Short mmCIF file of C-alpha atoms in Angstrom, two decimals:
data_model
loop_
_atom_site.label_atom_id
_atom_site.label_comp_id
_atom_site.label_asym_id
_atom_site.label_seq_id
_atom_site.Cartn_x
_atom_site.Cartn_y
_atom_site.Cartn_z
CA MET A 1 41.19 155.82 49.45
CA GLU A 2 39.99 153.34 47.13
CA ARG A 3 41.75 153.07 43.79
CA ARG A 4 38.69 154.06 41.74
CA GLU A 5 38.54 157.37 43.60
CA GLU A 6 42.16 157.86 43.34
CA ILE A 7 41.97 157.29 39.38
CA ILE A 8 39.11 159.83 39.42
CA LEU A 9 41.00 162.59 41.44
CA VAL A 10 44.21 162.20 39.43
CA THR A 11 42.40 162.44 36.27
CA LEU A 12 40.80 165.76 37.42
CA GLU A 13 44.16 166.93 38.37
CA LEU A 14 45.55 166.34 34.96
CA ALA A 15 42.61 167.69 32.97
CA ALA A 16 42.73 170.84 35.21
CA LYS A 17 45.92 171.32 33.91
CA ASN A 18 46.07 169.91 30.38
CA GLY A 19 42.39 169.95 29.58
CA LEU A 20 40.45 166.55 28.86
CA SER A 21 41.82 165.96 25.41
CA GLY A 22 45.27 166.29 26.94
CA VAL A 23 44.92 163.54 29.09
CA SER A 24 45.62 159.77 28.32
CA MET A 25 45.28 156.56 30.05
CA SER A 26 48.94 156.13 29.96
CA GLN A 27 49.28 159.53 31.86
CA ILE A 28 46.82 158.59 34.40
CA ALA A 29 48.30 155.14 35.12
CA SER A 30 51.95 156.71 35.24
CA LYS A 31 50.88 159.62 37.60
CA ILE A 32 49.18 157.05 39.95
CA GLY A 33 52.16 154.63 39.75
CA ILE A 34 50.26 151.69 38.29
CA LYS A 35 50.66 149.80 34.82
CA LYS A 36 48.12 150.78 31.92
CA PRO A 37 46.38 147.29 32.03
CA SER A 38 45.76 147.72 35.81
CA LEU A 39 43.78 150.84 35.09
CA TYR A 40 41.64 149.15 32.85
CA ASN A 41 40.62 146.75 35.52
CA HIS A 42 38.86 149.75 37.05
CA PHE A 43 37.78 151.82 34.05
CA LYS A 44 37.38 150.61 30.27
CA SER A 45 38.04 154.21 28.88
CA LYS A 46 38.87 157.76 29.90
CA GLU A 47 35.17 158.47 28.96
CA GLU A 48 34.03 156.22 31.64
CA ILE A 49 36.33 157.86 34.15
CA ILE A 50 35.04 161.17 33.33
CA ASP A 51 31.48 160.08 33.68
CA ALA A 52 32.02 158.57 37.05
CA MET A 53 34.13 161.67 38.00
CA TYR A 54 30.82 163.74 37.65
CA GLN A 55 28.61 161.66 39.63
CA TYR A 56 31.39 160.97 42.30
CA LEU A 57 32.06 164.82 43.09
CA ARG A 58 28.35 165.48 43.12
CA ASP A 59 27.78 162.76 45.65
CA LYS A 60 30.72 164.04 47.47
CA SER A 61 29.60 167.57 47.76
CA LYS A 62 26.04 166.78 48.77
CA GLU A 63 27.37 164.45 51.23
CA LYS A 64 29.69 167.33 52.69
CA MET A 65 26.54 169.45 52.73
CA SER A 66 24.32 166.72 54.34
CA LEU A 67 21.81 166.84 51.73
CA THR A 68 19.62 163.90 51.26
CA ASP A 69 16.79 163.14 48.94
CA ILE A 70 14.08 165.70 49.45
CA ASP A 71 10.47 165.25 50.33
CA TYR A 72 9.22 168.41 48.52
CA GLY A 73 5.91 168.62 50.28
CA GLU A 74 7.78 168.65 53.53
CA PHE A 75 10.27 171.20 52.16
CA VAL A 76 7.65 173.69 51.19
CA ASN A 77 5.76 173.39 54.17
CA GLY A 78 5.94 176.35 56.46
CA LYS A 79 7.87 178.47 54.11
CA THR A 80 7.00 181.33 51.76
CA LEU A 81 7.69 181.02 47.87
CA GLU A 82 10.94 183.21 48.29
CA GLU A 83 12.21 181.01 51.13
CA VAL A 84 11.68 177.89 49.23
CA LEU A 85 13.28 179.11 46.05
CA THR A 86 16.18 180.98 47.88
CA GLN A 87 16.92 177.79 49.87
CA SER A 88 16.63 175.49 46.87
CA VAL A 89 18.93 177.84 44.74
CA SER A 90 21.42 178.28 47.52
CA ASN A 91 21.79 174.55 47.90
CA TYR A 92 22.27 173.98 44.19
CA ILE A 93 25.01 176.61 44.07
CA ARG A 94 26.86 175.22 47.01
CA ILE A 95 27.02 171.91 45.37
CA ASN A 96 28.50 173.28 42.46
CA GLU A 97 30.97 175.68 44.03
CA ASP A 98 32.53 173.10 45.89
CA GLU A 99 36.39 173.16 45.23
CA LYS A 100 36.61 170.11 43.23
CA MET A 101 33.41 170.57 41.58
CA THR A 102 34.36 173.93 40.46
CA SER A 103 37.60 172.62 39.24
CA PHE A 104 35.65 169.89 37.14
CA TYR A 105 33.14 172.46 35.78
CA LYS A 106 36.16 174.68 34.65
CA VAL A 107 37.44 171.77 32.48
CA ILE A 108 33.94 170.88 31.27
CA TYR A 109 33.06 174.42 30.09
CA SER A 110 36.21 174.86 28.54
CA GLU A 111 35.62 172.03 26.22
CA ARG A 112 31.90 171.49 25.93
CA ALA A 113 31.77 173.17 22.42
CA ILE A 114 34.25 170.69 20.79
CA ASN A 115 34.19 167.62 23.33
CA PRO A 116 30.99 165.22 23.07
CA ILE A 117 31.85 163.81 26.46
CA ALA A 118 31.83 167.39 28.24
CA ALA A 119 28.67 168.35 26.12
CA LYS A 120 26.92 165.27 27.30
CA ILE A 121 27.60 165.89 31.02
CA MET A 122 26.40 169.76 30.65
CA SER A 123 23.30 168.50 28.96
CA ASP A 124 22.62 165.71 31.61
CA GLU A 125 23.21 168.55 34.28
CA THR A 126 20.62 170.65 32.80
CA LYS A 127 18.02 168.02 32.31
CA ARG A 128 18.54 167.11 35.98
CA MET A 129 18.10 170.66 37.07
CA ILE A 130 14.88 171.05 35.12
CA LEU A 131 13.54 167.78 36.46
CA THR A 132 14.36 168.60 40.01
CA THR A 133 12.86 172.05 39.61
CA LYS A 134 9.61 170.70 37.99
CA ASN A 135 9.15 168.35 41.17
CA LEU A 136 9.61 171.37 43.34
CA PHE A 137 7.19 173.47 41.23
CA TYR A 138 4.48 170.88 41.52
CA ALA A 139 4.58 170.96 45.30
CA LEU A 140 4.61 174.66 45.38
CA GLN A 141 1.36 174.63 43.02
CA VAL A 142 -0.33 171.83 44.95
CA HIS A 143 0.43 173.78 48.51
CA LYS A 144 -0.84 176.95 46.99
CA LYS A 145 2.68 178.70 47.44
CA ALA A 146 2.79 179.61 43.70
CA ASP A 147 0.24 179.88 40.91
CA PHE A 148 1.52 178.74 37.48
CA ASP A 149 -0.49 178.48 34.41
CA ASP A 150 1.96 176.03 33.05
CA VAL A 151 4.00 174.26 35.70
CA ASP A 152 6.32 172.63 33.29
CA MET A 153 7.23 175.70 31.37
CA ALA A 154 7.68 177.93 34.64
CA ALA A 155 10.02 175.38 35.88
CA THR A 156 11.91 175.05 32.69
CA SER A 157 12.10 178.89 32.60
CA PHE A 158 13.31 179.43 36.14
CA ALA A 159 15.96 176.50 35.84
CA MET A 160 17.42 177.80 32.80
CA THR A 161 17.46 181.40 34.04
CA ILE A 162 19.28 180.29 37.26
CA HIS A 163 21.66 178.18 35.23
CA ALA A 164 22.60 180.97 32.84
CA MET A 165 23.21 183.42 35.79
CA MET A 166 25.47 180.88 37.24
CA ASP A 167 27.46 180.61 34.01
CA TYR A 168 27.44 184.37 33.62
CA LYS A 169 28.80 184.45 37.37
CA LEU A 170 31.73 181.95 36.45
CA ASP A 171 32.61 184.08 33.29
CA CYS A 172 32.89 187.13 35.49
CA SER A 173 34.89 185.28 37.96
CA LEU A 174 37.40 183.83 35.32
CA SER A 175 37.62 187.07 33.44
CA GLY A 176 37.97 189.56 36.62
CA GLU A 177 34.85 191.42 35.67
CA GLN A 178 32.57 193.01 38.24
CA LEU A 179 29.34 191.08 39.13
CA ASN A 180 26.09 192.07 40.78
CA GLN A 181 26.24 189.71 43.68
CA ASN A 182 22.54 190.34 44.25
CA MET A 183 21.43 189.40 40.58
CA ILE A 184 20.07 185.87 41.33
CA GLN A 185 18.45 186.84 44.60
CA GLU A 186 16.60 189.94 42.88
CA TYR A 187 15.50 187.61 40.20
CA ILE A 188 13.98 185.32 42.76
CA LYS A 189 12.19 188.32 44.20
CA TRP A 190 10.88 189.25 40.87
CA PHE A 191 9.88 185.67 40.21
CA CYS A 192 7.77 185.51 43.41
CA LYS A 193 5.97 188.53 42.70
CA GLN A 194 4.88 187.23 39.38
CA TYR A 195 3.70 183.80 40.56
CA GLY A 196 3.18 184.00 44.28
CA GLY A 197 0.17 181.71 45.33
CA VAL A 198 -2.84 182.51 47.42
CA ASP A 199 -1.28 181.21 50.70
CA ASP A 200 2.11 182.41 50.03
CA GLU A 201 1.90 185.45 52.22
CA LYS A 202 -0.08 183.61 54.83
CA ASN A 203 2.30 180.89 54.91
CA ILE A 204 -0.13 178.27 55.38
CA ASP A 205 -0.85 174.69 53.97
#
């Protein structure tokens, strides 16, 4: 394991126990067994570690799932609108439910209202999800899998709804409340009925 990776994982471990604000560079260095100045050879600040942690965990999760950059035209080809959206959302959920990603998000969610770093990470993640959804929805529109009056607004609405449902799922999990496990799939089915394109049922391009 490279030193940068070790620093990231140790910081995550400490943050999961003490929260982001309860972790210092001195604690991180001590946990690893190096001197504090050595830590600064790899990261200039705790904020830089946390930012790198987010990207590192996403990349590792995608690597574990063998996900690569998507050609959206190829991705939607031969699938119905429901199949495309179900697979896309499923992949996104699997990335975010990776064990280390879940631990990371629990820390970020608990502090985003009071910690600018946590808030920025969640804001960036939301922007990333919306942009990805817009790219997918333009491909769906071009290939007549969907019929949107406003592609950008439809993509933003879909992304934010899925995002909110995932937040709700995490809240229920942490609080021990019962959750309708089919909620997201039921929403996808409803969405497809509203916006299915002329070639969706025929499944042709």
